[in-house]
Each structure stands twice: as C-alpha cells, then as structure tokens.
Amino acid sequence: MPWRSKRTPYRVWISELMLQQTRVDQVIPYFNRFMKRFPTMKSLATASQADVLKMWEGLGYYSRARNLHKAAQIIATQYKGRFPNSAEEIIKLPGIGSYTAAAIGSLAFNLDLAVLDGNVIRVLSRLFAYTKDTRSAAAKNDLQQLADALLVKGDAGNSNEAMMELGATVCLPKNPKCGNCPLSGFCLGHQSGRATDYPVKAPKKKVPHIIVGAAVITNRKGEVLIAQRREKDMLGGLWEFPGGKQETGETIQQCIVRELKEELGIKIETGDFLMTVKHAYSHFTMEMHTYFARIKSGRPRPLHCQDYQWLEVSALRRVPYSKADLYIIEELERKYLNPKP
Ligand code: SF4
C-alpha cells in the first residue's frame, strides 16, 4: 500500500479519507494519481475545487473531496501548512470523524488513540463473542471501549495497524483462518465454534429506488449543454447532464421537459433515446433514462444549478462528473469520436 511508505501526516490523511467506504484495491490508483497532482498540503490548498473533484472522479462520496480541500485551506491559513498534532484539533477539521482522527493521530503522530474500523469491529466482536447489533451506536461505544483497553500505549500506530491487518488477512469475514491466528487461545467466538456468527448485524433497510430523466442537449455547433450541481446538494460541485427525478404520473420525456424548465429556464423537446444508466448509491438506487433534446425557446440560466456551460464532446472530460454521467460521456464519445465503421 503506497501510503505506508513515507508516512507523513498529509499522506496518512489523504489515504484515510480515500479508504472510507472504499476498497483498498480501488483506492491505490487514486492515491497515486492524487499524490502526483497534489504532492503537498500547499498544492492542495491552492488548487481549485474543480481540480480536486476531477482527481476524485469515480471514487464516490464526493463530500470527502470537498471537505479535504476545505481542510487543506484551513491548515494552510491557521496552522501554517502543518497538520495539527492533537486529537482535539484534528477532529475539528472538516470531514474528520472519530475514526479518522484516531487513525491519523495514531499512525502519523503516535497518539494513544484506538482505531475502530470494519476489520477491528469484526476481530473484537469475535474475540468477545459480542452479541449486540454492531451497526448500533451502543455497540460502537462498547467496542470502542474494548479497542481502547487493548491498545498498546506508546505504540498506538503499530498496535492499530496490527489489529486492522489481522482483520484484513486472518480474521476474514467468511473463512477466518483461526488455525493461524495468534488470538485463537483467547477468542470466545472461535472457542464456541461459531466465529462466523459475529459480528451480529441487523438486516439493512431496503433502500428506495428512483427514476431519473436526463437530457443531452446539443446546439448548432454540436456542443453539449452540461450543468453544475449546487454546492449544498448531493454530488455538489460535480457536473451533469441536466435533468431530475420523475414525478408520479409523468412520462420520462415529460419529466425531462419539466426539469429543464425548472433547472435552466429553457423549453426543450426530447428526441431519440440514448441510454439507461443504473447506479447504486449508499442510500438509494437509481436508473437514469437519457434522451437527446433540443432547445425550443429560451436561453439557459442557472436557476436550480450552480452554473452551466456548452462543451464539445471531445472536451466534456475537462470537468468532474459522478460515475453515472461518465457512462453517458463514454457513450457519446463512442458515437461521435470513435464511430464504428
Ligand atoms: Fe478471528 Fe479466528 Fe482469530 Fe478469533 S481466532 S480473532 S475468529 S481469526
């Protein structure tokens, strides 16, 4: 893992934010690209938000990127560019909760803070045959106390890393390698023969499914209209093909026409169907039906979006998008830039 070499607070911080809700193999290429583009705190603090989002494009949970950009600016102005080295100050930075503060504090500054990530939760709940729902706040509290008690004081970085590594390589979710585990002599889950019954997790609630209509609007020059999402909205700051959620009783085409009126103040008519994109977010799933369209009247104005612009298909990738819109760009590039003979 590249963040384990040259372990500076900056590199630990970026890697820990990227690793939230994201698999290690997915993070590695993003981390390497990010470090190349923003090698120092100063280079990140002085970058534009669009540049930071572009480097994060496709990694998901974009508030992480916006928060780390804001935090870099705070560190540059309030801490003279040096990462704060106390738990109280680290946790005040945008986008840093108790887990990330403990990880940065222990790994970068060797502060006595115990990390409680998914791997550690699995190890502890098996070790103590812990029966509460580990998604509950009460369980997180109990497990944090256990992690705090087991932390090797004065060597917190190694202690946390050993615990996380044990979860990632030995105490595996489906097939724990108890025969190779240094804790098997103390592990209540293993001794009961029911290690895989832990951690206990209440079933996840079913997430809602939404249907969205989006338009690929072209002008006479062959440019495409894209809109920037508002800062306060989900995926804020990213660009998209304008559109929105289908309302009850509407066809998709009617939805697109209404949304474009509300979002950009233009009257449009829809044309050919382009594609449907399906995508799962953490708290809902979505299918986005995309149609070509043209403006019948009006000029775009950013009413329910932050900004808009016209770009040629070959220039669309200059700005950052969410994954769903990147599929549409791929399709447009296939159609217009690399058409099959
Ligand atoms: Fe996990 Fe088995 Fe080790 Fe217990 S003995 S911590 S269940 S690998």
GROMACS .gro file of N, CA, C and O in nm, residues 11 14 19 42 61 69 72 157 169 198 226 265 282 306-307 315 320 327 330:
model
   76
   11ARG      N    1   0.002   1.231   0.385
   11ARG     CA    2  -0.026   1.107   0.312
   11ARG      C    3  -0.122   1.018   0.392
   11ARG      O    4  -0.211   0.956   0.335
   14ILE      N    5  -0.481   1.177   0.354
   14ILE     CA    6  -0.544   1.154   0.223
   14ILE      C    7  -0.585   1.008   0.210
   14ILE      O    8  -0.696   0.976   0.168
   19LEU      N    9  -0.996   0.582   0.195
   19LEU     CA   10  -1.032   0.445   0.234
   19LEU      C   11  -1.169   0.435   0.301
   19LEU      O   12  -1.221   0.325   0.318
   42LYS      N   13   0.028   2.251   0.047
   42LYS     CA   14   0.015   2.381  -0.018
   42LYS      C   15  -0.046   2.364  -0.158
   42LYS      O   16  -0.136   2.440  -0.197
   61TYR      N   17  -1.872   0.931  -0.289
   61TYR     CA   18  -1.875   1.010  -0.163
   61TYR      C   19  -1.793   1.138  -0.177
   61TYR      O   20  -1.691   1.157  -0.111
   69HIS      N   21  -1.046   1.947   0.072
   69HIS     CA   22  -0.999   2.071   0.012
   69HIS      C   23  -1.015   2.187   0.111
   69HIS      O   24  -0.922   2.265   0.133
   72ALA      N   25  -0.760   2.152   0.387
   72ALA     CA   26  -0.624   2.192   0.345
   72ALA      C   27  -0.611   2.344   0.353
   72ALA      O   28  -0.506   2.397   0.393
  157GLY      N   29   0.036   0.340   1.680
  157GLY     CA   30   0.036   0.321   1.534
  157GLY      C   31   0.048   0.173   1.499
  157GLY      O   32  -0.035   0.118   1.427
  169THR      N   33  -0.641  -0.986   0.695
  169THR     CA   34  -0.570  -1.100   0.636
  169THR      C   35  -0.597  -1.234   0.706
  169THR      O   36  -0.579  -1.338   0.646
  198TYR      N   37  -2.041  -1.386   1.422
  198TYR     CA   38  -2.006  -1.249   1.462
  198TYR      C   39  -1.935  -1.179   1.348
  198TYR      O   40  -1.864  -1.247   1.272
  226ILE      N   41  -2.409   2.116  -2.032
  226ILE     CA   42  -2.396   2.048  -1.903
  226ILE      C   43  -2.418   2.150  -1.790
  226ILE      O   44  -2.397   2.270  -1.808
  265GLY      N   45  -3.440   2.709  -1.699
  265GLY     CA   46  -3.532   2.807  -1.757
  265GLY      C   47  -3.548   2.795  -1.908
  265GLY      O   48  -3.574   2.895  -1.974
  282SER      N   49  -2.523   0.488  -0.164
  282SER     CA   50  -2.532   0.422  -0.034
  282SER      C   51  -2.677   0.417   0.016
  282SER      O   52  -2.716   0.321   0.080
  306GLN      N   53  -2.571   2.540  -1.015
  306GLN     CA   54  -2.471   2.642  -0.981
  306GLN      C   55  -2.422   2.717  -1.104
  306GLN      O   56  -2.394   2.835  -1.101
  307ASP      N   57  -2.412   2.642  -1.214
  307ASP     CA   58  -2.356   2.700  -1.335
  307ASP      C   59  -2.393   2.608  -1.452
  307ASP      O   60  -2.442   2.497  -1.430
  315ALA      N   61  -1.439   1.769  -2.535
  315ALA     CA   62  -1.391   1.849  -2.421
  315ALA      C   63  -1.469   1.818  -2.293
  315ALA      O   64  -1.441   1.876  -2.187
  320PRO      N   65  -1.531   1.765  -1.366
  320PRO     CA   66  -1.562   1.640  -1.295
  320PRO      C   67  -1.711   1.602  -1.298
  320PRO      O   68  -1.799   1.689  -1.291
  327TYR      N   69  -2.075   0.740  -1.768
  327TYR     CA   70  -2.121   0.637  -1.863
  327TYR      C   71  -2.181   0.704  -1.987
  327TYR      O   72  -2.165   0.656  -2.099
  330GLU      N   73  -1.902   0.834  -2.202
  330GLU     CA   74  -1.841   0.722  -2.277
  330GLU      C   75  -1.923   0.689  -2.401
  330GLU      O   76  -1.869   0.668  -2.509
   0.00000   0.00000   0.00000
